[in-house]
PDB file of C-alpha atoms and ligand atoms in Angstrom:
ATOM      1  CA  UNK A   1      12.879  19.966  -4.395  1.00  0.00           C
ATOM      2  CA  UNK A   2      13.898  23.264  -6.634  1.00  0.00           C
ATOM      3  CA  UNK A   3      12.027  25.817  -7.605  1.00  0.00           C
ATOM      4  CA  UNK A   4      11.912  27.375 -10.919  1.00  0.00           C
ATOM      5  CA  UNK A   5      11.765  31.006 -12.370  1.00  0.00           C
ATOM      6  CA  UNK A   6      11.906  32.031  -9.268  1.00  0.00           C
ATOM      7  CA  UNK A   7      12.690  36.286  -9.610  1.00  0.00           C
ATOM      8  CA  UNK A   8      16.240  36.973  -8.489  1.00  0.00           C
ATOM      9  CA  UNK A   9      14.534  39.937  -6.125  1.00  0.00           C
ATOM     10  CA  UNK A  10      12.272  37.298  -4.155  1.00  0.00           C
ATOM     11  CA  UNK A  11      15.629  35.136  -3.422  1.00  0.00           C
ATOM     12  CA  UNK A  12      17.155  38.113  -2.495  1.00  0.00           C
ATOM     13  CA  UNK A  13      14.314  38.729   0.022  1.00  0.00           C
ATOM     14  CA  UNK A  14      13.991  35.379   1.557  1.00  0.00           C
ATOM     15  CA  UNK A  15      17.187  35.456   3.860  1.00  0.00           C
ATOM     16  CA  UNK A  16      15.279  39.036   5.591  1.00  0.00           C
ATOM     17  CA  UNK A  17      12.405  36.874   6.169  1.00  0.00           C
ATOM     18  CA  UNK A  18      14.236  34.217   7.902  1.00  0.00           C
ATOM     19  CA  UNK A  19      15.994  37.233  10.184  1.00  0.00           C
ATOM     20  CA  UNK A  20      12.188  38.700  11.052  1.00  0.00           C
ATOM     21  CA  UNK A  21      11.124  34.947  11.595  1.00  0.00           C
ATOM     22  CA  UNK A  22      13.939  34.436  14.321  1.00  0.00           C
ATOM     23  CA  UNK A  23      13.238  37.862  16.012  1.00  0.00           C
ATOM     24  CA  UNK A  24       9.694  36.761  16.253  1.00  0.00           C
ATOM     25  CA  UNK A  25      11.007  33.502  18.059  1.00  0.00           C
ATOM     26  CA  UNK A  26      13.070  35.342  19.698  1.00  0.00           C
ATOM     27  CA  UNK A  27      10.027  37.425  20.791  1.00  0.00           C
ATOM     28  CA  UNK A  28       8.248  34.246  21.672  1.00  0.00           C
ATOM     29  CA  UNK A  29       5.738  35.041  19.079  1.00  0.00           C
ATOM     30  CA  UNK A  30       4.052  31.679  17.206  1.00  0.00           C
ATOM     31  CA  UNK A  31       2.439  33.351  14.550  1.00  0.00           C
ATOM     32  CA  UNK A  32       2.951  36.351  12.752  1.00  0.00           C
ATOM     33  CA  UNK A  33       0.498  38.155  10.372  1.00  0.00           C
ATOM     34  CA  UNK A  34       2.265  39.124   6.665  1.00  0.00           C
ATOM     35  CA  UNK A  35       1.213  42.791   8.519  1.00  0.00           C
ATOM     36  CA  UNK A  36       3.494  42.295  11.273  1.00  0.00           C
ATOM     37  CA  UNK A  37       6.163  41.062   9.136  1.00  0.00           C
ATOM     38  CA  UNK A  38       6.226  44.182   6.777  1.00  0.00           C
ATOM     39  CA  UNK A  39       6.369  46.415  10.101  1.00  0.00           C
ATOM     40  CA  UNK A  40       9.366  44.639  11.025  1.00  0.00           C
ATOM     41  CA  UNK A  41      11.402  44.487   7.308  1.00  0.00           C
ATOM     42  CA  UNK A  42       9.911  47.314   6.219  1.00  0.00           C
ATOM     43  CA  UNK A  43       8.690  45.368   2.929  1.00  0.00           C
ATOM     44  CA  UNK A  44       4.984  45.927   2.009  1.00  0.00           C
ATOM     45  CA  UNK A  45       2.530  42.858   2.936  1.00  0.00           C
ATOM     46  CA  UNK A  46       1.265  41.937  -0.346  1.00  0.00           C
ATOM     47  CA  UNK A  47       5.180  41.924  -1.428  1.00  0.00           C
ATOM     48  CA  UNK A  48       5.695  39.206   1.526  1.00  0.00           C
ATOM     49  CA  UNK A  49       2.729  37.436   0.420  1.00  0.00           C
ATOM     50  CA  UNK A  50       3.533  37.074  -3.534  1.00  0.00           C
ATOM     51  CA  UNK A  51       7.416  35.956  -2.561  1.00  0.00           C
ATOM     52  CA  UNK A  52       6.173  33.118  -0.298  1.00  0.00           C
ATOM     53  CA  UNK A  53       3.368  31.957  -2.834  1.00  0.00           C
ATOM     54  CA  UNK A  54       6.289  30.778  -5.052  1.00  0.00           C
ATOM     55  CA  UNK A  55       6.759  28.018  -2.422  1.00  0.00           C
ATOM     56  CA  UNK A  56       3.299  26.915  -1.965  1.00  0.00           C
ATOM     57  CA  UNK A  57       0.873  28.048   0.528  1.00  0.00           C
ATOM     58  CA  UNK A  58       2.427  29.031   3.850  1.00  0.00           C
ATOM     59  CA  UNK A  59       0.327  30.876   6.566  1.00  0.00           C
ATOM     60  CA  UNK A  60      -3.248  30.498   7.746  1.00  0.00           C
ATOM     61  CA  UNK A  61      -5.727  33.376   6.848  1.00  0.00           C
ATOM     62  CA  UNK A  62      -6.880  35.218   9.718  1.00  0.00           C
ATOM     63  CA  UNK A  63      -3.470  33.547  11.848  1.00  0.00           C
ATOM     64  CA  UNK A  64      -0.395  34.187   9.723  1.00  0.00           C
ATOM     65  CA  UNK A  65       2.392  32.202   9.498  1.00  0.00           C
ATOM     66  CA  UNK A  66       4.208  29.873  11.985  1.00  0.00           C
ATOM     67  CA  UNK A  67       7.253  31.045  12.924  1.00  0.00           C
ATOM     68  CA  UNK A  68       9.268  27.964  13.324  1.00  0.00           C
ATOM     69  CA  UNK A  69       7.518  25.986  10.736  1.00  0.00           C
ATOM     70  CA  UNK A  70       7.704  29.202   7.847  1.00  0.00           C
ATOM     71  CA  UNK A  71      11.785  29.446   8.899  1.00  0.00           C
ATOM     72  CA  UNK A  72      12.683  25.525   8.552  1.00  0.00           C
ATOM     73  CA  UNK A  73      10.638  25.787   5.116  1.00  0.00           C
ATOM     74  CA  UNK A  74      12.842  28.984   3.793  1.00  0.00           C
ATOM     75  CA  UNK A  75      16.068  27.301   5.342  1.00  0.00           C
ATOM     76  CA  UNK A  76      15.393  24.389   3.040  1.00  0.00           C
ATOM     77  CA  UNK A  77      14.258  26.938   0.040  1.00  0.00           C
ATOM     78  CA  UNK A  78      17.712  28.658   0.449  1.00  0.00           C
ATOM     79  CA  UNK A  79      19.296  25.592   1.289  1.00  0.00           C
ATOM     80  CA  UNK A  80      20.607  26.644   4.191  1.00  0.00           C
ATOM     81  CA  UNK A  81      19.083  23.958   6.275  1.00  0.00           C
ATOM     82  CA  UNK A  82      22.415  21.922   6.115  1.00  0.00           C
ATOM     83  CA  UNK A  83      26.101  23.438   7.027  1.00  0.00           C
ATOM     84  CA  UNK A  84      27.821  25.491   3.542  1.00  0.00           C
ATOM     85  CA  UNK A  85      31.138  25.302   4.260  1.00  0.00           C
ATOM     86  CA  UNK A  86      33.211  28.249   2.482  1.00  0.00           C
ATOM     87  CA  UNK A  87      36.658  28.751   1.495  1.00  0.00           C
ATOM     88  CA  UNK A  88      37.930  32.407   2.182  1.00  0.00           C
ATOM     89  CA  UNK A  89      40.832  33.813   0.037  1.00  0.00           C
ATOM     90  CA  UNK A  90      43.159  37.064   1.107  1.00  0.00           C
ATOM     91  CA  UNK A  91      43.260  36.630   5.236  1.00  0.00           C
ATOM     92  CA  UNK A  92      43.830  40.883   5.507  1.00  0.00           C
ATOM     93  CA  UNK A  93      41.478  43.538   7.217  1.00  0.00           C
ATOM     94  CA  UNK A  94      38.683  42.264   5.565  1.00  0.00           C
ATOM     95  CA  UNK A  95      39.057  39.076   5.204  1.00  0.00           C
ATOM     96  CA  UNK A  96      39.734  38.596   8.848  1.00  0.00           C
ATOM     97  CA  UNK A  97      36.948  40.561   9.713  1.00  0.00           C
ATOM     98  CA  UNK A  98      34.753  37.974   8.047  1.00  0.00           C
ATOM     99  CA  UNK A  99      36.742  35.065   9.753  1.00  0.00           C
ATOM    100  CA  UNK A 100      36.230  36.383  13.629  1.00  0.00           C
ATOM    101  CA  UNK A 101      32.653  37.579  12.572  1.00  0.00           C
ATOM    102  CA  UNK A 102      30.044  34.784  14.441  1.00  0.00           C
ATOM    103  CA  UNK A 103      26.946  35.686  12.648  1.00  0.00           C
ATOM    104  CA  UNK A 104      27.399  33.474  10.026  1.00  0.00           C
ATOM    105  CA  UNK A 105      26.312  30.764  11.539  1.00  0.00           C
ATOM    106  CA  UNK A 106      22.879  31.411  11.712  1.00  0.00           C
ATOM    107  CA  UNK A 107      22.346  30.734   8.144  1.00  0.00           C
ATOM    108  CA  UNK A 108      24.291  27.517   8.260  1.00  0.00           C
ATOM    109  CA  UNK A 109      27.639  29.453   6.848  1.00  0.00           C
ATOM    110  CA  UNK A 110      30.634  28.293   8.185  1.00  0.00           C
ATOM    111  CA  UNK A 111      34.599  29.410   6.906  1.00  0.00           C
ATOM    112  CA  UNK A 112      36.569  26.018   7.365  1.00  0.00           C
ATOM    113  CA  UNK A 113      39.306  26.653   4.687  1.00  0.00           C
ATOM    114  CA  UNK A 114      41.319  30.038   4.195  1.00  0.00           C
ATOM    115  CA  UNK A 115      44.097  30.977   1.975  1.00  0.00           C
ATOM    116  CA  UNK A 116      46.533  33.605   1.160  1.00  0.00           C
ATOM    117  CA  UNK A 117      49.703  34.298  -0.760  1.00  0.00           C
ATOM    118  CA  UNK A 118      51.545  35.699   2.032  1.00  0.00           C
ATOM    119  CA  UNK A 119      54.321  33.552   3.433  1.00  0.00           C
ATOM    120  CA  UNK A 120      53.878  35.285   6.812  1.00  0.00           C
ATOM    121  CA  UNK A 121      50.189  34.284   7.314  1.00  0.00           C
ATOM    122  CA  UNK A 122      50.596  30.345   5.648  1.00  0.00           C
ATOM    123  CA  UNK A 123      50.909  27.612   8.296  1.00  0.00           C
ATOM    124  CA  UNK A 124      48.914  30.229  10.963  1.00  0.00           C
ATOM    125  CA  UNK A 125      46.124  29.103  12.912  1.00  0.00           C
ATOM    126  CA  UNK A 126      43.439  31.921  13.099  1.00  0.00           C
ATOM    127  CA  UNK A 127      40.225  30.655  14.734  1.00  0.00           C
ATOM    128  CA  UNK A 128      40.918  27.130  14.688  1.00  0.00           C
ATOM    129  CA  UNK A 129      41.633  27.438  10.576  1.00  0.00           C
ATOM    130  CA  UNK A 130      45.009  27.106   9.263  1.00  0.00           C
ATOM    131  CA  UNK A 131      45.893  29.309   6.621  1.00  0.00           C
ATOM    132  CA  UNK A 132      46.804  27.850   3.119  1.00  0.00           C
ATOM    133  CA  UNK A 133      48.936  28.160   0.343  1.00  0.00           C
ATOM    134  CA  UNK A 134      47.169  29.533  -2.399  1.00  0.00           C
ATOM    135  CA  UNK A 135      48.691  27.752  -4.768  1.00  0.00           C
ATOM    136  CA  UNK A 136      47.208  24.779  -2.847  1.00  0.00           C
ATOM    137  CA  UNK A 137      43.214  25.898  -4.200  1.00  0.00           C
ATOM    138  CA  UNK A 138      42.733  22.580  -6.100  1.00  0.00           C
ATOM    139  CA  UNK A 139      42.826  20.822  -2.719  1.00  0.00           C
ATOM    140  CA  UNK A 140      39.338  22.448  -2.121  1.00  0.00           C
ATOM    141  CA  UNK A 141      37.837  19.145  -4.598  1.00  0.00           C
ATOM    142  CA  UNK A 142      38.644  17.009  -2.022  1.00  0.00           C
ATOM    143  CA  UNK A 143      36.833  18.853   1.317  1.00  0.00           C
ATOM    144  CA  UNK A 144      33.261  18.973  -0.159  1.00  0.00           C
ATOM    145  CA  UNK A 145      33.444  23.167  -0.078  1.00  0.00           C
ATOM    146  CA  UNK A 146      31.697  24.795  -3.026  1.00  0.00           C
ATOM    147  CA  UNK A 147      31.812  28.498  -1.909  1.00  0.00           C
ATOM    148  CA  UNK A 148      34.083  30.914  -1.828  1.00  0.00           C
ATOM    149  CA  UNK A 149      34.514  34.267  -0.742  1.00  0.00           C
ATOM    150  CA  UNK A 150      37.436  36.572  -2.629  1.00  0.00           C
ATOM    151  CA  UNK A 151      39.154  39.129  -0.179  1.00  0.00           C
ATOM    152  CA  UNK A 152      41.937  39.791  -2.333  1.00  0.00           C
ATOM    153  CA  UNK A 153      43.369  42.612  -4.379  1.00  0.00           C
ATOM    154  CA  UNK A 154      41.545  44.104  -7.302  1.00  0.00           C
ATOM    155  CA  UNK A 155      44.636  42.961  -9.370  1.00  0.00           C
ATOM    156  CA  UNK A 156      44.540  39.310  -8.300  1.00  0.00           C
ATOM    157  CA  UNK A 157      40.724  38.512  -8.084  1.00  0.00           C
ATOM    158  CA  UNK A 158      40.324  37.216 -11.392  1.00  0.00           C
ATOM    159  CA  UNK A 159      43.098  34.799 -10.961  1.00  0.00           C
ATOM    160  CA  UNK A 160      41.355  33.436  -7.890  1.00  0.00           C
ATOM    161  CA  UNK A 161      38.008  33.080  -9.230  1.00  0.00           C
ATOM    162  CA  UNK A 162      39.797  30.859 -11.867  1.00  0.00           C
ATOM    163  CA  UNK A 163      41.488  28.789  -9.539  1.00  0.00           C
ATOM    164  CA  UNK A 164      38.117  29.008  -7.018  1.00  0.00           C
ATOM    165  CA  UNK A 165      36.285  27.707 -10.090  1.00  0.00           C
ATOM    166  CA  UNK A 166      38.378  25.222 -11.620  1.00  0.00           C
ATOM    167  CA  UNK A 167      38.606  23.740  -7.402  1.00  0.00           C
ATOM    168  CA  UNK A 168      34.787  22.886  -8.059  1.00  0.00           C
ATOM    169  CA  UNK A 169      33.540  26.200  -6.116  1.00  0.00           C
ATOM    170  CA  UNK A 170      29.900  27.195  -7.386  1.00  0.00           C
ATOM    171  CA  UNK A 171      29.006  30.374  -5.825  1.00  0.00           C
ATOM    172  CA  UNK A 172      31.488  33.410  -4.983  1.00  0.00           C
ATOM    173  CA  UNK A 173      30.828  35.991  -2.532  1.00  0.00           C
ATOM    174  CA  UNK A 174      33.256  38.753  -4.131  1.00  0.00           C
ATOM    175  CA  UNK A 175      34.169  41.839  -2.069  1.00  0.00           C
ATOM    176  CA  UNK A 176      36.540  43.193  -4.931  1.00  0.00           C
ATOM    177  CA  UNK A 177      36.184  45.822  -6.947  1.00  0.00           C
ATOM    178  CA  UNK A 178      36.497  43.721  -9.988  1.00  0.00           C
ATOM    179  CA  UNK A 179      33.490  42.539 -12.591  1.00  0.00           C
ATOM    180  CA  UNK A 180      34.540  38.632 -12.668  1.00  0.00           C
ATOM    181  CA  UNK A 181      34.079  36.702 -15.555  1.00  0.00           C
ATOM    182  CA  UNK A 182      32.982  33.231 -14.565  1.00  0.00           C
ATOM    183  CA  UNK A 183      31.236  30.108 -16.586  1.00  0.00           C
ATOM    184  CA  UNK A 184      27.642  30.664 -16.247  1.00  0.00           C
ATOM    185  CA  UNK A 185      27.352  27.416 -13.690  1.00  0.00           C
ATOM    186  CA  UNK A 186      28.662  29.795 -11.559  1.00  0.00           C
ATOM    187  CA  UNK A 187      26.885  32.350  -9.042  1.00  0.00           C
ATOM    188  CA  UNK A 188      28.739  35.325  -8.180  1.00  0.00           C
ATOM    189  CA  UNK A 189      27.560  38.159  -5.944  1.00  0.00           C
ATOM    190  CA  UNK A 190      29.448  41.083  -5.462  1.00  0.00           C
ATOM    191  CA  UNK A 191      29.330  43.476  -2.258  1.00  0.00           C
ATOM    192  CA  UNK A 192      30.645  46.787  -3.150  1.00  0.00           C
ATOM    193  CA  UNK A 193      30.457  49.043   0.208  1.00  0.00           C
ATOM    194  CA  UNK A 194      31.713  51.677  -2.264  1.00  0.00           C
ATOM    195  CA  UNK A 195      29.418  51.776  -4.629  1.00  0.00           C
ATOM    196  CA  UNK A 196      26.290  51.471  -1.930  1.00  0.00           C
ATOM    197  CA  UNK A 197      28.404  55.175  -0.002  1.00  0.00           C
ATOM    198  CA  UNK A 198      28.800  56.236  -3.514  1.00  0.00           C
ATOM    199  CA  UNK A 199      25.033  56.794  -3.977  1.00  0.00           C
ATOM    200  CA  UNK A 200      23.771  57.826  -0.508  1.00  0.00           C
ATOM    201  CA  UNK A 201      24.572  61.511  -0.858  1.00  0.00           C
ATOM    202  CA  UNK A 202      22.655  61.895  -3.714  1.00  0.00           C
ATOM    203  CA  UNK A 203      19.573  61.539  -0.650  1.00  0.00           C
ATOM    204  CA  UNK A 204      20.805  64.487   1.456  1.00  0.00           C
ATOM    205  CA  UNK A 205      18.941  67.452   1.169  1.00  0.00           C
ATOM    206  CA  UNK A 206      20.361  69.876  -0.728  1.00  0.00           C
ATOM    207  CA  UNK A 207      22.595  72.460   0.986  1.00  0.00           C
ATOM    208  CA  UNK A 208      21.573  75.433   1.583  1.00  0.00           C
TER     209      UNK A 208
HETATM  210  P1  NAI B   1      44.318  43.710   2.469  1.00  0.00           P
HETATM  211  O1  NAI B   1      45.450  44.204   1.640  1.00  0.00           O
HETATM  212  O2  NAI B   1      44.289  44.006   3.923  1.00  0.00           O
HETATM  213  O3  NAI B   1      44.213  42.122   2.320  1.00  0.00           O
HETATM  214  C1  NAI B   1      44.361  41.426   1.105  1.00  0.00           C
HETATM  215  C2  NAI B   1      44.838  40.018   1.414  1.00  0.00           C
HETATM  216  O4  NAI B   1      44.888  39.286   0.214  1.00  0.00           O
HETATM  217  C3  NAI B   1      46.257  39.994   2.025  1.00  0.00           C
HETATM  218  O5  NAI B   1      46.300  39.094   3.122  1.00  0.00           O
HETATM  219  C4  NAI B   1      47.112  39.499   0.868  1.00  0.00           C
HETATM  220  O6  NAI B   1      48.250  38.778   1.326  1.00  0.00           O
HETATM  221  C5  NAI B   1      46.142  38.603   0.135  1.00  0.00           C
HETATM  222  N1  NAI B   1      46.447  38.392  -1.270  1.00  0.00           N
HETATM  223  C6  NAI B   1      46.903  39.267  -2.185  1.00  0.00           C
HETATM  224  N2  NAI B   1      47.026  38.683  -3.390  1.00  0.00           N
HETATM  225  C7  NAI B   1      46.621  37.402  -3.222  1.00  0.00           C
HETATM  226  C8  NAI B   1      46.529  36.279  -4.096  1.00  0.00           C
HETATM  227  N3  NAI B   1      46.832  36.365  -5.393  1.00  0.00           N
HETATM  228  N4  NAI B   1      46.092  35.117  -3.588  1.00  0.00           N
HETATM  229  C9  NAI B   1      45.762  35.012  -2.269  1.00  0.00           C
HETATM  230  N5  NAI B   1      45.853  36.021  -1.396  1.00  0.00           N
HETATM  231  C10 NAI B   1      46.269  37.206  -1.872  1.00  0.00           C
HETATM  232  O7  NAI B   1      42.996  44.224   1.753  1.00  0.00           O
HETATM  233  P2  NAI B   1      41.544  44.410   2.406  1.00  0.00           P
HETATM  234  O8  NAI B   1      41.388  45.754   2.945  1.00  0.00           O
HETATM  235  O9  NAI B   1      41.245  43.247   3.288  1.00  0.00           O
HETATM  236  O10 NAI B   1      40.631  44.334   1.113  1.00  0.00           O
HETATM  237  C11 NAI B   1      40.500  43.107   0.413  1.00  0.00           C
HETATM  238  C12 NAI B   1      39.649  43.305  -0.827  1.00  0.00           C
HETATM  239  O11 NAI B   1      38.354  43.691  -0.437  1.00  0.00           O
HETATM  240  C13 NAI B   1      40.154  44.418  -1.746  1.00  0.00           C
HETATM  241  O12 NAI B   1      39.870  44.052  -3.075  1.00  0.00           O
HETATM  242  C14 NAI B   1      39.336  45.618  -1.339  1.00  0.00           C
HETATM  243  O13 NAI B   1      39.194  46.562  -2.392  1.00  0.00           O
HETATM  244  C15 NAI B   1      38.037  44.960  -1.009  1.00  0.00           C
HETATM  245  N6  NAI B   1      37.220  45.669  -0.042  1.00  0.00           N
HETATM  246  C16 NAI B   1      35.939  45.648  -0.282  1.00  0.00           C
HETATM  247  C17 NAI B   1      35.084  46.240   0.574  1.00  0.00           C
HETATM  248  C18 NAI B   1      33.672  46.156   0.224  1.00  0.00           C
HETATM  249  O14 NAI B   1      32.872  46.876   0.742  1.00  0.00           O
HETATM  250  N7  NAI B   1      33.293  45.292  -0.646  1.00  0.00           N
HETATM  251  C19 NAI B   1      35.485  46.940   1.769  1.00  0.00           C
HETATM  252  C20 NAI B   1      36.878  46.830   1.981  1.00  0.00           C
HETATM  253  C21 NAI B   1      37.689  46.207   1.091  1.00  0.00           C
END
């Protein structure tokens, strides 16, 4: 099924929704009121409500929703009901960061192909991945991977997207500082920790 016109904010929202669904589990709780929810996210109840009446009708008035049955239905909105397998490029701090880190895999994310241009990383085995040749991107057609995550250099992440994209990738998780210029079949989101530290001063009281 796919769902149209859907706002880019509500999509955005839907993964924090799954999180407070699986705390709730974890919590034993069945149901859960669109109140309880908005305690837990911090996002106002009649927010929760319009995002999940672009789905269809979830949740029982006076009950709330079902846990289990809301989180399968958002796995399957996100698409995250089925294993994504990524491919990671640039194995450094960051990228190996990402590689140890095991929360992925509760939203079906999984790295199974990395790659560097470093000769002293290609041919390693870091958590049960060997590290590629990045000249060797085109290979990525062949293992059924269409996203990719850049961990490279400022200087060298346009290259990569290239290569990601013409290697069949569809949606790029960039963490360089670099706006990418991509065919428009192509979904890129950038995380810029930078930019995020660059504007939380501006909410410090001012100094004395
Ligand atoms: P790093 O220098 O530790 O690692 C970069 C890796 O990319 C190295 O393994 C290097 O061999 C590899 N590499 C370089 N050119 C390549 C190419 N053309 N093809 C394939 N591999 C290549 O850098 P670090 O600290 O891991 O940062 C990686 C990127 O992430 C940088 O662009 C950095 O600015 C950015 N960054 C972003 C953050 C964020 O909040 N979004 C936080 C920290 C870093």
């Amino acid at each position: 099924m796919r769902y149209h016109k859907i706002p880019d904010e509500t999509v955005r929202r839907l993964p924090m929704y799954l999180r407070g669904l699986l705390l709730c589990r974890e919590q034993g709780v069945r149901d859960v009121s669109s109140r309880k929810l908005s305690e837990l996210l911090h996002i106002s109840p009649a927010q929760i409500r319009k995002d999940l009446s672009y789905f269809g009708a979830f949740g029982t008035p006076g009950v709330g929703y079902d846990t289990a049955k809301l989180a399968k239905q958002i796995r399957g909105i996100l698409k995250i009901d089925t294993p994504n397998k990524a491919a990671l490029v640039g194995l450094g701090n960051l990228g190996s960061a990402l590689l140890k880190y095991p929360g992925f895999g509760a939203y079906g994310l999984q790295i199974s192909a990395v790659f560097d241009n470093d000769p002293g990383k290609i041919g390693k085995i870091v958590k049960k991945v060997k590290v590629e040749d990045v000249s060797k991107l085109s290979t990525l057609k062949n293992k059924n991977i269409k996203l990719g995550i850049i961990a490279v250099p400022a200087s060298a992440a346009q290259s990569v997207a290239d290569a990601l994209v013409k290697a069949g990738i569809r949606g790029i998780l960039n963490f360089a500082p670099f706006y990418l210029d991509v065919p428009k079949k192509v979904k890129v989101i950038t995380i810029d920790i930078a930019m995020v530290l660059a504007r939380l001063p501006y909410y410090l009281p001012a100094s004395a």
